[in-house]
Coordinates of C-alpha atoms in Angstrom, one line a residue:
Chain A
M3 CA -9.5 19.3 22.6
A4 CA -10.6 22.5 20.4
A5 CA -9.2 21.0 17.0
D6 CA -11.3 17.8 16.8
D7 CA -14.4 19.9 16.3
F8 CA -13.0 21.6 13.3
G9 CA -14.0 21.0 9.8
F10 CA -17.1 19.4 9.4
L11 CA -16.6 15.9 11.0
D12 CA -17.4 15.4 14.6
A13 CA -14.9 14.6 17.0
Y14 CA -15.2 11.2 17.3
A15 CA -14.9 10.7 13.7
V16 CA -11.5 13.0 13.7
R17 CA -10.5 10.8 16.4
E18 CA -11.0 7.6 14.6
I19 CA -9.6 8.7 11.2
R20 CA -6.3 10.0 12.5
R21 CA -5.7 6.7 15.2
A22 CA -6.6 5.1 11.9
L23 CA -3.6 6.9 10.1
L24 CA -1.2 6.7 12.6
K25 CA -1.6 2.3 12.9
A26 CA -1.3 2.9 8.6
L27 CA 1.8 4.8 9.1
A28 CA 3.2 2.0 11.6
V29 CA 2.4 -0.4 9.1
P30 CA 3.1 0.9 6.2
G31 CA 0.9 -0.5 3.5
Y32 CA -1.6 -2.2 5.5
Q33 CA -5.1 -1.3 4.6
V34 CA -6.7 -0.5 8.0
P35 CA -10.3 -0.6 8.5
Y36 CA -12.5 2.3 9.8
A37 CA -15.9 3.6 10.0
S38 CA -16.1 5.8 6.5
R39 CA -18.6 8.7 7.6
E40 CA -21.3 9.8 5.2
M41 CA -20.4 12.7 3.3
P42 CA -22.0 15.3 1.7
I43 CA -21.1 13.9 -1.7
A44 CA -21.5 10.4 -3.1
R45 CA -19.4 7.5 -2.1
G46 CA -17.0 7.0 -5.1
F47 CA -16.7 11.1 -5.2
G48 CA -13.5 11.0 -3.1
T49 CA -15.1 10.7 0.2
G50 CA -12.3 9.0 1.6
G51 CA -9.3 11.3 0.4
L52 CA -12.2 14.5 1.5
Q53 CA -12.4 12.7 5.3
L54 CA -8.7 12.4 5.4
S55 CA -8.3 16.4 5.0
L56 CA -10.7 16.9 7.1
S57 CA -9.6 15.3 9.8
V58 CA -5.5 16.9 9.1
L59 CA -6.7 20.3 8.2
L60 CA -6.0 23.2 11.1
P61 CA -6.5 26.6 10.5
G62 CA -3.1 27.9 8.4
D63 CA -3.2 24.9 6.5
R64 CA -2.8 26.0 2.7
I65 CA -4.8 23.3 0.8
K66 CA -4.0 22.5 -3.0
V67 CA -7.1 20.1 -4.7
I68 CA -6.6 18.3 -7.9
D69 CA -8.2 16.1 -9.9
Q70 CA -6.2 14.4 -13.0
G71 CA -3.5 17.5 -12.5
A72 CA -5.9 19.9 -12.9
D73 CA -6.9 23.0 -10.1
D74 CA -10.5 23.3 -12.0
S75 CA -12.0 20.5 -13.1
V76 CA -15.4 19.9 -11.5
N77 CA -14.5 17.5 -8.8
A78 CA -11.4 19.6 -7.4
V79 CA -13.4 22.7 -7.5
N80 CA -16.5 21.3 -5.2
L81 CA -14.2 19.5 -3.1
R82 CA -11.8 22.5 -2.5
R83 CA -15.2 24.7 -1.8
F84 CA -16.9 22.5 0.5
I85 CA -13.1 21.8 2.4
V86 CA -12.6 25.8 2.4
A87 CA -16.3 26.5 3.6
A88 CA -16.0 23.6 6.7
C89 CA -12.5 24.8 7.5
P90 CA -12.3 28.4 8.3
G91 CA -8.5 29.6 8.7
V92 CA -7.5 27.3 5.6
Q93 CA -6.6 29.3 2.1
P94 CA -7.2 27.3 -0.8
V95 CA -4.3 27.2 -3.1
T96 CA -2.7 25.8 -6.4
R97 CA 0.8 26.5 -6.4
T98 CA 2.6 23.3 -4.9
A99 CA 5.2 24.8 -3.3
E100 CA 2.7 26.7 -1.2
A101 CA 0.5 24.0 -0.3
T102 CA 0.7 22.5 2.9
V103 CA -1.8 19.4 2.6
I104 CA -2.3 18.1 -1.5
Q105 CA -5.3 16.0 -2.2
T106 CA -5.7 14.9 -5.3
R107 CA -7.4 12.4 -7.6
H108 CA -5.2 10.4 -9.8
R109 CA -1.4 12.6 -9.9
I110 CA 1.2 13.4 -7.9
P111 CA 2.3 17.2 -8.9
E112 CA 5.6 17.4 -11.0
R113 CA 7.4 19.6 -8.7
P114 CA 9.1 17.9 -6.0
L115 CA 7.4 17.8 -2.4
M116 CA 9.0 19.3 0.7
P117 CA 9.7 18.3 4.0
G118 CA 6.0 19.4 6.2
Q119 CA 3.6 19.3 3.2
L120 CA 0.9 15.9 3.3
M121 CA -0.1 14.0 0.1
I122 CA -4.1 12.8 0.5
Y123 CA -5.4 10.4 -2.2
Q124 CA -8.7 9.7 -2.7
V125 CA -9.1 5.8 -3.3
P126 CA -11.5 3.7 -5.7
Y127 CA -9.8 0.3 -4.9
P128 CA -7.7 -0.3 -1.9
D129 CA -6.5 -3.4 -2.6
P130 CA -4.3 -4.6 -4.9
L131 CA -5.7 -8.0 -5.0
Q132 CA -8.5 -6.9 -6.3
I133 CA -8.1 -7.8 -9.7
V134 CA -7.0 -11.3 -9.2
E135 CA -9.4 -12.6 -5.8
P136 CA -12.9 -11.1 -5.5
R137 CA -13.4 -12.5 -2.2
E138 CA -12.4 -9.7 0.8
A139 CA -11.7 -12.3 3.5
E140 CA -9.5 -14.7 1.1
R141 CA -7.4 -11.4 0.4
R142 CA -6.5 -10.7 3.7
R143 CA -5.3 -13.7 4.0
M144 CA -3.1 -13.4 1.6
H145 CA -2.2 -10.3 2.5
A146 CA -1.2 -11.8 5.9
E147 CA 0.8 -14.2 5.1
G148 CA 2.4 -12.2 2.4
D149 CA 1.0 -14.7 -0.7
Y150 CA 1.2 -12.8 -4.1
A151 CA 2.2 -15.3 -6.1
R152 CA -1.6 -14.3 -8.2
L153 CA -0.1 -10.9 -8.8
W154 CA 3.1 -12.4 -10.2
V155 CA 1.3 -14.7 -12.4
K156 CA -1.2 -12.0 -13.7
L157 CA 2.5 -9.8 -14.2
Y158 CA 3.8 -13.2 -16.3
E159 CA 0.3 -13.6 -18.8
D160 CA 1.1 -9.5 -19.5
V161 CA 4.5 -10.3 -20.3
V162 CA 4.2 -13.3 -22.0
R163 CA 1.1 -11.8 -24.3
F164 CA 1.9 -8.0 -24.3
R165 CA 5.5 -8.4 -23.5
E166 CA 5.3 -6.0 -21.1
V167 CA 2.7 -5.3 -17.9
A168 CA 0.0 -4.2 -18.8
L169 CA -1.3 -2.1 -16.6
S170 CA -1.0 2.0 -17.3
N171 CA -2.2 3.2 -13.7
R172 CA -3.2 1.6 -10.6
Y173 CA 0.3 -0.3 -10.9
P174 CA 1.4 -2.7 -7.6
A175 CA 4.2 -1.7 -5.8
R176 CA 5.9 -3.1 -2.7
V177 CA 6.2 -1.1 0.7
H178 CA 9.1 -1.3 2.5
G179 CA 9.7 -5.3 1.6
R180 CA 6.5 -6.2 3.3
Y181 CA 2.9 -5.3 1.8
I182 CA 1.7 -5.1 -1.4
I183 CA -0.5 -1.4 -2.0
D184 CA -3.0 -0.1 -4.8
P185 CA -1.3 3.1 -5.2
S186 CA -4.5 4.7 -6.4
P187 CA -5.0 5.6 -10.4
I188 CA -1.8 7.4 -10.6
P189 CA -0.2 6.5 -13.6
R190 CA 3.3 4.7 -14.0
W191 CA 4.7 7.6 -14.5
D192 CA 4.3 9.3 -10.8
L193 CA 4.8 5.3 -9.3
P194 CA 8.4 6.5 -8.7
K195 CA 7.8 9.6 -7.0
L196 CA 6.6 7.4 -3.9
H197 CA 9.8 5.9 -3.3
R198 CA 11.8 7.1 -0.6
S199 CA 9.4 10.6 -0.9
A200 CA 10.5 13.5 1.7
V201 CA 6.7 13.8 2.9
P202 CA 4.0 11.0 4.3
H203 CA 1.4 9.7 1.7
L204 CA -1.8 8.9 3.0
F205 CA -4.8 6.9 1.1
G206 CA -8.0 7.2 1.7
A207 CA -11.1 4.6 0.2
G208 CA -14.6 6.0 1.8
R209 CA -16.3 2.8 -0.1
E210 CA -14.5 0.6 0.7
K211 CA -13.2 2.0 4.4
K212 CA -9.9 1.5 4.5
I213 CA -6.9 4.1 5.1
Y214 CA -3.2 3.3 4.4
A215 CA 0.0 5.2 4.1
V216 CA 3.3 5.1 2.6
P217 CA 5.0 6.7 5.3
P218 CA 8.2 9.7 4.5
H219 CA 11.5 8.0 3.5
T220 CA 10.1 4.7 2.8
A221 CA 11.0 2.2 -0.1
V222 CA 8.1 1.5 -2.8
E223 CA 9.3 -0.8 -5.3
P224 CA 6.7 -1.3 -8.4
L225 CA 6.2 -5.4 -9.0
A226 CA 8.7 -6.2 -11.8
F227 CA 10.9 -9.6 -13.0
A228 CA 14.6 -9.2 -11.9
D229 CA 14.7 -9.4 -16.3
V230 CA 11.8 -7.3 -17.7
P231 CA 12.1 -3.9 -15.3
F232 CA 9.5 -1.8 -14.7
E233 CA 9.2 1.2 -16.7
V234 CA 7.5 4.6 -17.2
E235 CA 5.5 6.6 -19.9
R236 CA 7.9 6.9 -22.9
F237 CA 5.8 10.3 -25.1
R238 CA 7.8 9.5 -27.8
D239 CA 7.0 11.0 -31.0
E240 CA 6.9 9.0 -34.7
Q241 CA 11.0 10.0 -34.9
G242 CA 11.3 8.5 -31.4
R243 CA 12.1 12.1 -29.8
R244 CA 10.7 12.6 -26.6
R245 CA 7.2 15.0 -26.7
R246 CA 7.6 18.4 -25.6
C247 CA 4.4 20.0 -23.8
A248 CA 2.5 22.3 -26.0
R249 CA 2.7 24.9 -23.9
C250 CA 5.6 25.4 -21.9
Q251 CA 7.8 23.2 -23.7
A252 CA 9.1 21.1 -21.0
D253 CA 10.5 17.6 -21.8
D254 CA 10.2 16.1 -18.7
T255 CA 6.8 15.8 -17.5
Y256 CA 3.7 13.8 -17.8
L257 CA 1.5 14.7 -21.1
D258 CA -1.5 14.7 -22.1
Q259 CA -2.7 13.6 -25.8
I260 CA -5.4 16.3 -27.3
P261 CA -6.9 15.4 -30.3
L262 CA -7.3 18.1 -32.8
P263 CA -10.6 18.6 -34.5
G264 CA -9.1 18.7 -38.1
G265 CA -7.4 15.1 -37.5
G266 CA -3.9 14.5 -35.1
S267 CA -3.2 15.5 -31.7
R268 CA -1.5 17.9 -29.4
W269 CA 0.4 16.9 -26.5
Q270 CA 0.3 19.2 -23.3
C271 CA 1.3 19.3 -19.5
N272 CA -1.0 16.9 -17.5
D273 CA -0.2 19.4 -14.2
Q274 CA -1.6 22.5 -15.4
D275 CA -0.4 24.4 -12.1
A276 CA 3.4 23.2 -12.8
C277 CA 3.4 23.8 -16.5
D278 CA 1.4 27.5 -15.4
E279 CA 4.3 28.1 -13.1
R280 CA 6.6 27.3 -15.8
L281 CA 5.2 30.1 -17.8
G282 CA 5.4 32.5 -15.1
Y283 CA 1.1 33.1 -14.5
P284 CA 0.1 33.7 -11.2
D285 CA -1.6 31.3 -8.8
A286 CA -4.7 30.8 -10.7
R287 CA -6.7 31.4 -7.0
Chain B
M6 CA 27.6 -41.6 10.7
T7 CA 29.0 -44.3 8.7
S8 CA 27.2 -46.9 6.8
G9 CA 29.4 -50.3 7.2
W10 CA 29.0 -53.3 4.6
G11 CA 25.6 -55.1 4.8
T12 CA 23.6 -52.0 6.6
P13 CA 20.0 -52.8 5.4
M14 CA 18.8 -49.5 3.6
L15 CA 16.0 -49.2 6.4
A16 CA 19.2 -47.9 8.3
E17 CA 18.8 -44.4 6.3
P18 CA 15.9 -42.8 8.7
P19 CA 12.2 -42.4 6.6
L20 CA 11.5 -39.0 5.2
L21 CA 8.1 -38.9 6.1
S22 CA 6.6 -40.1 9.4
V23 CA 2.7 -40.8 10.3
R24 CA 2.0 -41.9 14.0
G25 CA -1.8 -41.9 15.0
L26 CA -3.2 -39.6 12.5
T27 CA -6.7 -39.1 13.4
R28 CA -9.6 -37.0 11.6
I29 CA -12.8 -36.4 13.3
H30 CA -15.5 -34.3 11.7
G31 CA -18.0 -33.3 14.5
P32 CA -18.2 -33.5 18.1
G33 CA -16.4 -36.3 19.2
C34 CA -17.3 -38.5 21.9
P35 CA -15.2 -41.1 24.3
R36 CA -17.0 -43.9 22.4
C37 CA -15.9 -42.7 18.8
L38 CA -13.4 -44.2 18.3
D39 CA -14.2 -47.7 19.8
S40 CA -17.2 -47.3 17.5
T41 CA -16.3 -47.3 14.6
G42 CA -13.7 -48.7 12.1
D43 CA -13.2 -52.2 10.6
A44 CA -14.6 -54.6 13.1
A45 CA -17.5 -52.3 13.5
G46 CA -18.2 -52.0 9.5
R47 CA -18.6 -47.8 9.9
N48 CA -17.0 -44.6 10.2
D49 CA -19.9 -42.7 11.5
C50 CA -20.2 -42.4 15.7
P51 CA -23.5 -44.4 16.8
H52 CA -23.2 -41.9 19.7
C53 CA -22.4 -38.7 18.9
R54 CA -22.7 -38.6 14.7
S55 CA -19.3 -37.6 14.5
V56 CA -17.8 -38.7 11.1
V57 CA -14.4 -40.8 12.4
A58 CA -12.7 -40.1 8.6
I59 CA -9.2 -41.8 9.7
A60 CA -7.9 -43.0 13.1
G61 CA -4.9 -44.6 14.0
V62 CA -2.8 -44.0 10.7
D63 CA 0.6 -44.7 11.4
F64 CA 3.1 -45.0 8.1
D65 CA 6.5 -44.4 7.4
L66 CA 8.1 -43.2 3.7
W67 CA 11.5 -43.5 2.7
P68 CA 13.5 -41.1 0.6
G69 CA 12.8 -42.1 -3.5
E70 CA 9.8 -44.3 -2.3
I71 CA 6.5 -44.9 -3.5
L72 CA 4.0 -46.0 -1.1
G73 CA 0.3 -47.0 -2.5
I74 CA -3.1 -46.7 -0.6
I75 CA -6.1 -48.6 -1.6
G76 CA -9.4 -48.9 -0.3
E77 CA -12.7 -48.3 -1.6
S78 CA -14.7 -44.6 -1.7
G79 CA -15.0 -43.6 1.7
S80 CA -12.2 -45.3 3.5
G81 CA -10.6 -42.3 4.1
K82 CA -7.9 -42.6 1.2
S83 CA -8.3 -39.0 0.4
T84 CA -8.5 -37.6 4.1
V85 CA -5.3 -39.1 4.4
V86 CA -3.6 -37.0 1.3
R87 CA -5.5 -33.5 2.5
L88 CA -3.6 -33.9 5.9
L89 CA -0.2 -34.6 4.2
H90 CA -0.6 -32.0 1.7
L91 CA -1.9 -29.8 5.1
D92 CA -5.0 -28.5 3.3
D93 CA -6.4 -29.7 6.6
R94 CA -5.6 -30.5 10.1
P95 CA -5.9 -33.5 11.9
T96 CA -7.7 -33.9 15.3
Q97 CA -4.9 -36.0 16.4
G98 CA -1.6 -37.7 15.8
S99 CA 1.8 -36.4 14.4
I100 CA 3.2 -35.8 10.7
R101 CA 7.2 -35.6 11.0
L102 CA 8.9 -34.5 7.7
R103 CA 12.8 -35.0 7.6
G104 CA 14.8 -32.0 6.3
G105 CA 17.7 -31.9 4.4
D106 CA 19.9 -31.1 7.7
G107 CA 18.5 -34.1 9.4
G108 CA 16.4 -32.5 11.7
C109 CA 12.8 -33.0 11.9
L110 CA 9.4 -30.7 11.3
E111 CA 6.4 -31.5 12.9
L112 CA 4.0 -30.6 10.1
T113 CA 0.8 -30.6 12.3
E114 CA 2.3 -27.2 14.4
L115 CA 3.3 -25.2 11.9
D116 CA 0.8 -22.1 11.6
G117 CA -0.6 -20.9 8.1
A118 CA 2.1 -18.8 6.8
A119 CA 4.6 -21.7 7.2
R120 CA 2.1 -24.4 6.2
R121 CA 2.0 -22.2 3.2
R122 CA 5.9 -21.6 2.9
L123 CA 6.1 -26.0 3.2
R124 CA 3.8 -26.6 0.6
D125 CA 5.0 -24.6 -2.0
T126 CA 8.2 -25.3 -2.0
R127 CA 9.1 -29.0 -0.7
L128 CA 5.1 -30.7 -1.6
G129 CA 3.8 -31.2 -5.1
I130 CA 0.1 -32.5 -5.7
V131 CA -1.8 -34.0 -8.3
Y132 CA -5.5 -34.0 -8.4
Q133 CA -7.8 -36.5 -9.8
S134 CA -9.3 -33.6 -11.6
P135 CA -7.3 -30.9 -13.5
H136 CA -9.7 -28.4 -12.6
L137 CA -8.7 -28.8 -8.8
G138 CA -5.2 -28.8 -10.0
L139 CA -4.8 -26.3 -12.6
N140 CA -5.6 -22.5 -13.1
F141 CA -7.8 -22.9 -16.3
A142 CA -7.6 -18.5 -16.8
I143 CA -4.0 -18.8 -17.2
S144 CA -1.8 -20.8 -19.7
A145 CA 0.3 -23.5 -19.2
G146 CA 3.2 -21.9 -18.8
G147 CA 1.9 -19.6 -16.2
N148 CA 0.2 -22.5 -14.0
I149 CA 4.0 -24.0 -14.2
A150 CA 5.3 -20.2 -13.4
E151 CA 3.0 -20.0 -10.8
R152 CA 4.4 -22.6 -8.6
L153 CA 8.1 -21.1 -9.4
L154 CA 6.3 -17.3 -8.1
T155 CA 5.3 -19.0 -4.5
A156 CA 8.9 -20.5 -4.2
G157 CA 10.3 -16.8 -4.7
E158 CA 11.9 -17.2 -8.3
R159 CA 12.1 -13.6 -10.1
R160 CA 13.3 -13.9 -13.2
F161 CA 11.0 -14.3 -16.1
A162 CA 13.6 -15.9 -18.7
A163 CA 14.1 -18.5 -15.6
M164 CA 11.0 -19.1 -15.8
R165 CA 10.2 -19.5 -19.4
E166 CA 13.4 -21.8 -19.5
R167 CA 11.8 -24.0 -16.4
A168 CA 9.0 -24.5 -17.5
L169 CA 10.0 -26.0 -21.0
A170 CA 12.2 -28.2 -19.5
L171 CA 9.1 -29.4 -17.7
L172 CA 6.8 -29.4 -20.4
A173 CA 9.4 -31.5 -22.3
R174 CA 10.1 -33.7 -19.5
T175 CA 6.5 -34.7 -19.2
E176 CA 5.6 -35.1 -22.9
I177 CA 3.6 -31.8 -24.1
P178 CA 5.0 -29.7 -26.9
R179 CA 6.9 -26.7 -26.6
S180 CA 4.4 -25.1 -28.6
R181 CA 2.1 -25.2 -26.4
L182 CA 3.5 -23.3 -23.7
D183 CA 1.5 -20.7 -24.1
H184 CA -1.9 -22.0 -24.5
R185 CA -4.8 -22.3 -21.8
P186 CA -5.1 -26.1 -20.6
A187 CA -9.0 -25.8 -21.3
Q188 CA -7.0 -26.4 -25.0
F189 CA -5.3 -29.6 -23.8
S190 CA -6.8 -33.5 -24.1
G191 CA -7.3 -34.9 -20.9
G192 CA -3.8 -36.8 -20.2
M193 CA -2.0 -33.6 -21.3
Q194 CA -4.0 -32.0 -18.8
Q195 CA -3.5 -34.8 -16.3
R196 CA 0.7 -34.7 -17.4
L197 CA 0.3 -30.7 -16.9
Q198 CA -0.9 -30.9 -13.3
I199 CA 2.8 -33.3 -12.7
A200 CA 4.7 -30.6 -14.6
R201 CA 3.1 -28.0 -12.8
A202 CA 3.6 -30.3 -8.8
L203 CA 7.1 -30.5 -10.1
A204 CA 8.1 -27.5 -10.8
P205 CA 10.0 -26.2 -7.3
G206 CA 11.6 -29.9 -7.1
P207 CA 9.1 -30.8 -4.4
E208 CA 11.0 -33.9 -1.9
L209 CA 7.3 -35.4 -1.5
L210 CA 4.6 -35.8 -4.5
L211 CA 1.0 -36.9 -3.5
L212 CA -1.2 -38.1 -6.2
D213 CA -4.7 -38.6 -5.7
E214 CA -5.9 -41.0 -8.5
V215 CA -4.5 -39.6 -10.8
T216 CA -5.3 -42.3 -13.6
T217 CA -9.1 -42.8 -12.7
G218 CA -11.2 -41.8 -15.6
L219 CA -8.8 -41.3 -18.2
D220 CA -8.8 -44.5 -20.6
V221 CA -6.3 -47.3 -21.1
S222 CA -3.8 -46.2 -23.0
V223 CA -3.2 -42.7 -21.6
Q224 CA -3.5 -44.4 -18.2
A225 CA -0.4 -46.4 -19.0
R226 CA 1.8 -43.2 -20.4
I227 CA 0.7 -41.3 -17.3
L228 CA 1.9 -44.2 -14.7
D229 CA 5.3 -44.6 -17.3
L230 CA 5.8 -41.2 -16.7
I231 CA 5.7 -41.0 -13.1
M232 CA 7.3 -44.2 -12.8
E233 CA 10.4 -42.5 -15.1
L234 CA 10.3 -39.5 -12.7
Q235 CA 10.5 -41.4 -10.0
H236 CA 13.8 -42.9 -11.2
E237 CA 15.3 -39.8 -12.8
L238 CA 14.5 -37.4 -10.1
G239 CA 14.2 -40.0 -6.7
V240 CA 11.0 -38.0 -5.4
A241 CA 9.1 -39.7 -2.6
M242 CA 5.3 -40.4 -3.7
V243 CA 2.2 -41.5 -1.7
A244 CA 0.0 -42.8 -4.8
V245 CA -3.6 -43.0 -3.4
T246 CA -5.8 -45.6 -5.6
H247 CA -8.6 -47.6 -6.2
D248 CA -7.4 -49.4 -8.7
L249 CA -5.2 -52.4 -7.6
G250 CA -3.6 -52.3 -10.8
V251 CA -1.8 -49.1 -10.4
A252 CA -0.6 -49.6 -6.8
R253 CA 0.8 -52.9 -8.1
L254 CA 2.6 -51.1 -11.2
L255 CA 3.5 -47.6 -9.1
A256 CA 4.1 -48.8 -5.3
Q257 CA 6.8 -50.8 -3.8
R258 CA 4.8 -50.9 -0.8
T259 CA 1.0 -50.4 -0.2
I260 CA -1.6 -49.9 2.6
V261 CA -5.0 -51.0 2.6
M262 CA -7.3 -49.2 4.6
R263 CA -11.4 -49.4 5.5
C264 CA -13.7 -47.1 7.2
G265 CA -10.6 -45.0 8.1
R266 CA -8.3 -47.6 9.3
I267 CA -5.0 -49.3 7.8
V268 CA -6.2 -52.9 7.7
E269 CA -3.4 -54.7 6.3
H270 CA 0.1 -53.2 5.0
G271 CA 3.0 -55.0 3.6
L272 CA 5.3 -54.9 0.0
T273 CA 2.6 -54.6 -2.9
D274 CA 3.2 -58.0 -4.2
Q275 CA 2.3 -59.6 -1.1
I276 CA -0.6 -58.2 -0.4
L277 CA -1.6 -59.0 -3.7
E278 CA -0.4 -62.6 -3.9
D279 CA -1.1 -63.4 -0.3
P280 CA -4.0 -61.1 1.2
Q281 CA -4.4 -62.0 5.0
H282 CA -7.7 -59.6 6.1
P283 CA -10.6 -60.5 4.8
Y284 CA -11.7 -57.0 3.2
T285 CA -8.0 -57.2 0.9
Q286 CA -9.3 -61.0 -0.5
Q287 CA -12.7 -59.8 -1.9
L288 CA -10.6 -56.6 -3.2
V289 CA -8.1 -58.8 -4.9
M290 CA -10.8 -61.0 -5.8
S291 CA -13.3 -58.6 -7.4
A292 CA -10.3 -57.5 -9.6
L293 CA -10.0 -60.9 -11.1

């Protein structure tokens, strides 16, 4: 197939990654090993997400690349430039609604995703058990037997010591009632967006050579005790009011705290394109 | 089933039935079993160099009973415990555990996940070294919670409550709930191991040299605790020890092992008062 020779990767690599993707979608949350290729960027800089994007993109697609919610950070700009150069006929965009493929590092866009879109994540550590077990062979056994007690014990110890689970991102979640995944370093805020989402979420860990996925309309439940519920970031000010974005005044988005030179700080939307869109600015591309 | 007048206790089926339990480390050969054991005085086969850790071990354990296993080091006591706790698979033999519904489960045929589930819900083990039985990186409560979590508990408050109850039962102050085991005394660590083992309400508790290495007064408190728990909870136990005093105190029946074989078994008092096998005689003599 001609499409297999498209987009930097050779045809065999594309086929292998697509096969791994199909398996990952068929077994939600299972980490499928694959032969991660050398990329023209260093391992750990998004090679997993990049390989996924290159193997699913076709001419006519529109790609959005974000890094911590920004379309114009160094990592996002470099990856987008490379993808567009390697995939003739693929248009770069920043508007979430216009993108067919969204490659992301650490955020899910604020605007709800629509059927037909694909989310692709750059994943540094694919295994949620890594925080409790250093040996990979042992972790594979634990996943196979559904032996997640030690992860639960970590949650128990956190609640005892801090009265809440001390994980701001990479919060473990159970997919389809079976495998527990590391959702990549997205903030807690984004985790509920994975639950019964309209689009497939594809996770690529290039350095760790793993691919996993959350298919559309699949249950994703954050790990939590029945009587200590999972909570997202609250963004309250000293008076307990919800903070607003200093630019677009939104009070329902994930905010960044930006320290000001004279002390104090300013809060604004982390998802830069959603903020721009609300202000009526055109697509930054 | 009717239990008429005068029906002896033994009419009740055993909780655990072990038959022909054998564990050979190494290739094994047809002459292994004949060349090792009590009569040969060795447990390594001179022909193929395999180690016959245990061979042909048979015993039954009734609900609520404590069975003692005594023998010198290398006699196969700990291998029996490892096999009963499903940490290792036997070369031959069967281990049957009776369920609440009267059905029997053949433990040697279970797959990995089923073995784990059984170990997590129906078995408990207390090791000689607290470092084997406890996780020193987490709190005492966390150690107990881990067992409850593996058994499927997901309510935080319920786990705290159960952990506190178990600490109280094993005479550890409530204020130590969130302390790490490293901050505990040796006797307290051992009692915490017992609390952890009992957390999911197991039917069978395995005690592997639980008092070895503790000073005498601490030993006595641990043994008292174990006997109280047996009275209260009616949990069946297998107590492995090389200390005849411990066996005399805890066990109603005792098995004596040497070179991987059972050389004598019977009521504990009988064995200690009137040992039949030369090895047991020597053991009893040397204790006096």
